[in-house]
Short mmCIF file of C-alpha atoms (C1' of nucleotides) in Angstrom, two decimals:
data_model
loop_
_atom_site.label_atom_id
_atom_site.label_comp_id
_atom_site.label_asym_id
_atom_site.label_seq_id
_atom_site.Cartn_x
_atom_site.Cartn_y
_atom_site.Cartn_z
CA MET A 1 0.00 0.00 0.00
CA SER A 2 1.36 3.37 -0.93
CA PRO A 3 0.73 6.20 1.47
CA ILE A 4 -2.30 8.26 0.64
CA GLU A 5 -1.62 11.90 0.03
CA GLN A 6 -4.17 14.60 0.42
CA PRO A 7 -5.22 16.16 -2.90
CA SER A 8 -3.54 19.48 -3.63
CA THR A 9 -5.11 22.79 -2.75
CA PRO A 10 -7.22 24.30 -5.56
CA GLN A 11 -5.71 27.49 -6.93
CA THR A 12 -8.83 29.04 -8.36
CA GLU A 13 -12.48 29.21 -7.55
CA ALA A 14 -13.32 27.35 -10.75
CA GLU A 15 -10.96 24.54 -9.87
CA LEU A 16 -12.45 24.22 -6.42
CA LEU A 17 -15.95 24.09 -7.86
CA ASP A 18 -14.95 21.49 -10.45
CA ARG A 19 -13.48 19.29 -7.81
CA ALA A 20 -16.45 19.68 -5.52
CA GLN A 21 -18.74 18.85 -8.43
CA ALA A 22 -16.71 15.71 -9.10
CA LEU A 23 -17.55 14.45 -5.61
CA ALA A 24 -21.28 14.81 -6.18
CA GLY A 25 -23.03 11.46 -6.37
CA LEU A 26 -20.33 9.56 -4.53
CA THR A 27 -20.92 8.02 -1.13
CA LEU A 28 -19.09 8.82 2.05
CA GLY A 29 -17.88 5.22 2.08
CA GLU A 30 -16.19 5.70 -1.29
CA LEU A 31 -14.63 8.96 -0.20
CA ALA A 32 -13.41 7.43 3.04
CA GLN A 33 -11.81 4.57 1.17
CA GLN A 34 -9.98 6.98 -1.11
CA ALA A 35 -8.71 8.80 1.96
CA GLY A 36 -7.68 5.53 3.54
CA ILE A 37 -9.93 5.84 6.56
CA VAL A 38 -12.82 3.80 7.94
CA PRO A 39 -16.20 5.46 8.54
CA PRO A 40 -17.30 5.42 12.18
CA PRO A 41 -20.53 3.52 12.95
CA ASP A 42 -22.32 6.81 13.52
CA LEU A 43 -21.51 10.43 14.20
CA ARG A 44 -22.24 10.38 17.91
CA ARG A 45 -18.56 10.56 18.75
CA ASP A 46 -17.40 12.00 15.45
CA LYS A 47 -19.69 14.93 14.76
CA GLY A 48 -17.17 16.63 12.54
CA TRP A 49 -16.21 13.55 10.53
CA VAL A 50 -18.12 14.37 7.36
CA GLY A 51 -16.84 17.93 7.25
CA GLN A 52 -13.27 16.82 7.72
CA LEU A 53 -13.56 14.13 5.07
CA LEU A 54 -14.75 16.67 2.52
CA GLU A 55 -12.02 19.11 3.54
CA TRP A 56 -9.46 16.44 2.90
CA HIS A 57 -10.80 15.64 -0.56
CA LEU A 58 -10.89 19.26 -1.58
CA GLY A 59 -7.43 20.04 -0.30
CA ALA A 60 -8.41 22.45 2.45
CA THR A 61 -5.46 23.55 4.51
CA ALA A 62 -6.61 25.70 7.38
CA GLY A 63 -7.04 22.92 9.91
CA SER A 64 -8.14 24.43 13.19
CA LYS A 65 -6.73 27.83 12.42
CA PRO A 66 -9.20 30.74 12.57
CA VAL A 67 -9.07 31.40 8.84
CA PRO A 68 -11.16 30.30 5.86
CA ASP A 69 -10.72 26.73 4.66
CA PHE A 70 -9.37 28.00 1.37
CA ILE A 71 -7.32 30.99 2.44
CA GLU A 72 -6.21 32.11 -0.99
CA LEU A 73 -9.75 32.05 -2.28
CA GLY A 74 -11.39 33.39 0.86
CA ILE A 75 -13.86 30.54 0.77
CA GLU A 76 -15.34 28.71 3.72
CA LEU A 77 -16.42 25.08 3.28
CA LYS A 78 -19.55 23.85 4.99
CA THR A 79 -21.25 20.50 4.71
CA ILE A 80 -24.95 20.48 5.40
CA PRO A 81 -27.02 17.41 6.32
CA ILE A 82 -30.10 17.00 4.13
CA GLY A 83 -33.22 14.94 4.80
CA TYR A 84 -35.40 12.95 2.39
CA HIS A 85 -37.47 16.05 1.74
CA GLY A 86 -34.37 17.91 0.56
CA LYS A 87 -34.26 20.30 3.46
CA PRO A 88 -31.51 20.75 6.04
CA LEU A 89 -31.80 18.52 9.10
CA GLU A 90 -29.69 20.71 11.30
CA THR A 91 -28.89 24.32 11.98
CA THR A 92 -25.47 25.40 10.76
CA PHE A 93 -22.79 26.48 13.20
CA VAL A 94 -20.98 29.60 12.03
CA CYS A 95 -18.67 30.82 14.74
CA VAL A 96 -18.37 31.52 18.43
CA ALA A 97 -19.93 34.73 19.66
CA PRO A 98 -17.66 37.28 21.32
CA LEU A 99 -18.96 37.96 24.83
CA ILE A 100 -16.50 40.56 26.07
CA GLY A 101 -14.34 43.34 24.64
CA LEU A 102 -17.14 44.46 22.38
CA HIS A 103 -16.50 48.19 22.45
CA GLY A 104 -16.73 49.60 18.98
CA LEU A 105 -17.54 46.27 17.34
CA ASP A 106 -19.94 46.59 14.46
CA TRP A 107 -21.33 44.25 11.83
CA GLN A 108 -18.79 45.27 9.21
CA HIS A 109 -15.98 44.11 11.47
CA SER A 110 -17.68 41.07 12.94
CA HIS A 111 -16.23 37.61 12.70
CA ILE A 112 -19.51 36.23 11.43
CA LYS A 113 -19.81 38.59 8.47
CA HIS A 114 -16.38 37.54 7.28
CA LYS A 115 -17.10 33.86 7.86
CA LEU A 116 -20.17 34.07 5.68
CA ALA A 117 -18.70 36.29 2.98
CA LYS A 118 -18.27 33.34 0.62
CA VAL A 119 -19.32 29.80 1.47
CA LEU A 120 -19.09 26.58 -0.49
CA TRP A 121 -22.07 24.53 0.68
CA ILE A 122 -21.93 20.81 0.12
CA PRO A 123 -25.18 18.99 0.88
CA VAL A 124 -24.81 15.46 2.22
CA GLU A 125 -27.54 12.95 2.96
CA GLY A 126 -28.01 13.08 6.68
CA GLU A 127 -30.91 10.84 7.67
CA ARG A 128 -29.86 8.72 10.59
CA ASP A 129 -31.37 5.57 9.11
CA ILE A 130 -28.95 5.72 6.18
CA PRO A 131 -25.67 4.07 7.18
CA LEU A 132 -22.94 6.69 7.19
CA ALA A 133 -20.93 4.97 4.46
CA ASP A 134 -23.98 4.85 2.17
CA ARG A 135 -24.82 8.53 2.35
CA HIS A 136 -24.42 10.43 -0.91
CA VAL A 137 -22.73 13.76 -1.45
CA GLY A 138 -24.76 16.32 -3.35
CA SER A 139 -23.95 19.12 -5.78
CA PRO A 140 -21.90 21.97 -4.34
CA LEU A 141 -23.19 25.50 -4.17
CA LEU A 142 -20.95 28.55 -3.95
CA TRP A 143 -22.87 31.24 -2.11
CA GLN A 144 -22.47 34.86 -1.16
CA PRO A 145 -25.20 36.58 0.84
CA SER A 146 -27.56 38.75 -1.16
CA GLU A 147 -28.25 42.22 0.16
CA GLU A 148 -31.46 40.99 1.67
CA GLU A 149 -29.82 37.99 3.30
CA GLU A 150 -27.05 40.12 4.73
CA GLN A 151 -29.62 42.56 6.08
CA GLN A 152 -31.43 39.74 7.87
CA LEU A 153 -28.21 38.43 9.35
CA ARG A 154 -27.11 41.86 10.41
CA GLN A 155 -30.40 42.65 12.11
CA ASP A 156 -30.33 39.46 14.16
CA TRP A 157 -26.66 39.93 14.95
CA GLU A 158 -27.22 43.46 16.22
CA GLU A 159 -30.13 42.38 18.39
CA LEU A 160 -28.13 39.55 19.93
CA MET A 161 -24.99 41.62 20.44
CA ASP A 162 -27.02 44.36 22.11
CA MET A 163 -28.27 41.85 24.64
CA ILE A 164 -24.75 40.54 25.23
CA VAL A 165 -23.40 44.05 25.83
CA LEU A 166 -26.23 44.71 28.26
CA GLY A 167 -25.30 41.65 30.28
CA GLN A 168 -28.33 39.66 29.15
CA VAL A 169 -26.49 36.80 27.52
CA GLU A 170 -28.08 34.28 29.87
CA GLN A 171 -31.54 35.50 28.92
CA ILE A 172 -30.90 34.78 25.24
CA THR A 173 -32.51 31.59 23.96
CA ALA A 174 -32.46 29.91 20.57
CA LYS A 175 -35.76 31.65 19.84
CA HIS A 176 -34.15 35.05 19.45
CA GLY A 177 -33.35 36.02 15.90
CA GLU A 178 -35.13 35.23 12.65
CA VAL A 179 -32.34 33.61 10.68
CA LEU A 180 -29.51 33.60 13.21
CA GLN A 181 -29.68 32.11 16.66
CA LEU A 182 -27.35 32.03 19.65
CA ARG A 183 -26.90 28.70 21.40
CA PRO A 184 -24.34 26.99 23.63
CA LYS A 185 -21.21 25.84 21.86
CA ALA A 186 -19.09 23.91 24.31
CA ALA A 187 -17.52 20.61 25.17
CA ASN A 188 -20.01 20.29 28.06
CA ASN A 189 -21.75 22.39 30.67
CA LYS A 190 -18.57 22.74 32.72
CA ALA A 191 -16.70 24.68 30.07
CA LEU A 192 -17.13 28.31 31.00
CA THR A 193 -15.95 31.57 29.56
CA GLU A 194 -16.18 35.19 30.63
CA ALA A 195 -19.08 37.49 29.80
CA TYR A 196 -20.76 40.66 31.04
CA GLY A 197 -23.22 40.34 33.91
CA ALA A 198 -26.38 42.39 34.31
CA ASN A 199 -24.52 45.13 36.16
CA GLY A 200 -21.50 45.12 33.94
CA GLN A 201 -19.52 42.89 36.25
CA PRO A 202 -17.74 39.87 34.80
CA ILE A 203 -19.55 36.54 35.04
CA LYS A 204 -18.74 33.02 33.93
CA THR A 205 -21.07 31.49 31.39
CA LEU A 206 -21.25 28.84 28.68
CA PRO A 207 -19.53 29.80 25.43
CA ARG A 208 -22.13 30.60 22.76
CA GLY A 209 -22.08 30.19 19.04
CA PHE A 210 -24.02 31.71 16.16
CA TYR A 211 -26.06 29.20 14.18
CA LEU A 212 -27.98 29.66 10.93
CA LYS A 213 -31.55 28.41 11.28
CA THR A 214 -32.62 25.66 8.92
CA HIS A 215 -35.23 27.73 7.11
CA PHE A 216 -32.48 30.19 6.14
CA THR A 217 -30.11 27.56 4.77
CA ALA A 218 -33.05 25.77 3.16
CA ALA A 219 -33.87 28.98 1.27
CA ILE A 220 -30.28 29.31 0.08
CA LEU A 221 -30.31 25.78 -1.30
CA ALA A 222 -33.79 26.11 -2.76
CA LYS A 223 -32.96 29.34 -4.55
CA HIS A 224 -30.09 27.64 -6.28
CA PHE A 225 -31.46 24.20 -7.05
CA ILE A 226 -35.16 24.61 -7.55
CA ILE A 227 -35.95 27.87 -9.35
"C1'" DG B 1 -41.97 15.92 13.66
"C1'" DT B 2 -39.27 19.93 15.13
"C1'" DC B 3 -36.54 22.63 18.19
"C1'" DT B 4 -33.43 23.80 21.79
"C1'" DG B 5 -29.95 23.10 24.91
"C1'" DA B 6 -26.19 19.79 25.56
"C1'" DT B 7 -22.52 17.44 23.87
"C1'" DC B 8 -18.24 14.87 21.22
"C1'" DA B 9 -13.32 14.70 19.11
"C1'" DT B 10 -9.00 16.82 18.27
"C1'" DA B 11 -5.18 20.29 17.89
"C1'" DA B 12 -2.65 24.03 19.66
"C1'" DT C 1 -9.50 27.28 26.97
"C1'" DT C 2 -10.42 28.29 22.23
"C1'" DA C 3 -10.33 27.09 17.70
"C1'" DT C 4 -11.84 23.74 14.11
"C1'" DG C 5 -15.52 20.29 12.51
"C1'" DA C 6 -20.81 19.69 13.80
"C1'" DT C 7 -24.87 16.22 15.54
"C1'" DC C 8 -27.24 14.24 19.50
"C1'" DA C 9 -31.30 13.45 22.01
"C1'" DG C 10 -34.76 14.79 25.22
"C1'" DA C 11 -38.33 18.34 25.51
"C1'" DC C 12 -41.95 20.25 23.31
#
DNA sequence: GTCTGATCATAA
DNA sequence: TTATGATCAGAC
């Protein structure tokens, strides 16, 4: 057996798209075999497995660094689990929400705006009754937020950040926001980080992340594939 | 059936 | 602990 090398990094957007398109229709089992790895029985203990498998095939290099998957192209790769009805099964994690040091932070300079500036979505069958190795990869979609989409994101972001600045982070639930929600993003409920309390004093709370609601990502996919 | 809060693995 | 990659699973 010769060692398996990761495919090279695409140099252009077109090349990345071509290569993503070439993966469409294949199963995760086939892709795992090409990468020389064995699919886990389920994703319970490997929630990021699908995303990392696709990153490998497309030659993403960022690893766990806080930069886009394809640095040169400024493109972020996201896999999205799809149900039998063609709609996303899960919300999409975007990034962790800053809870302190927010003075002067606005939407234009937010981490989330930059994360979502250009995203390569790759739908993957996600129904739990389909064995992981048998799930098919779908057609990729390169997306940039429309003005309307960005406006929706910005509005929710500003509402949520206002609450965080006012020390109301613990009053925020997943119901806040139309397209963007704030939910815990942690290893467990013992992992704490610093935030503002109601009176401006520091408190310890669960790290939070921004997630795109399924109806928002469903609309993105629908706009591209159904029209 | 859907949603929300909780959780899992790994690297640095 | 924070960053990456997300899905699980009980509540509703």
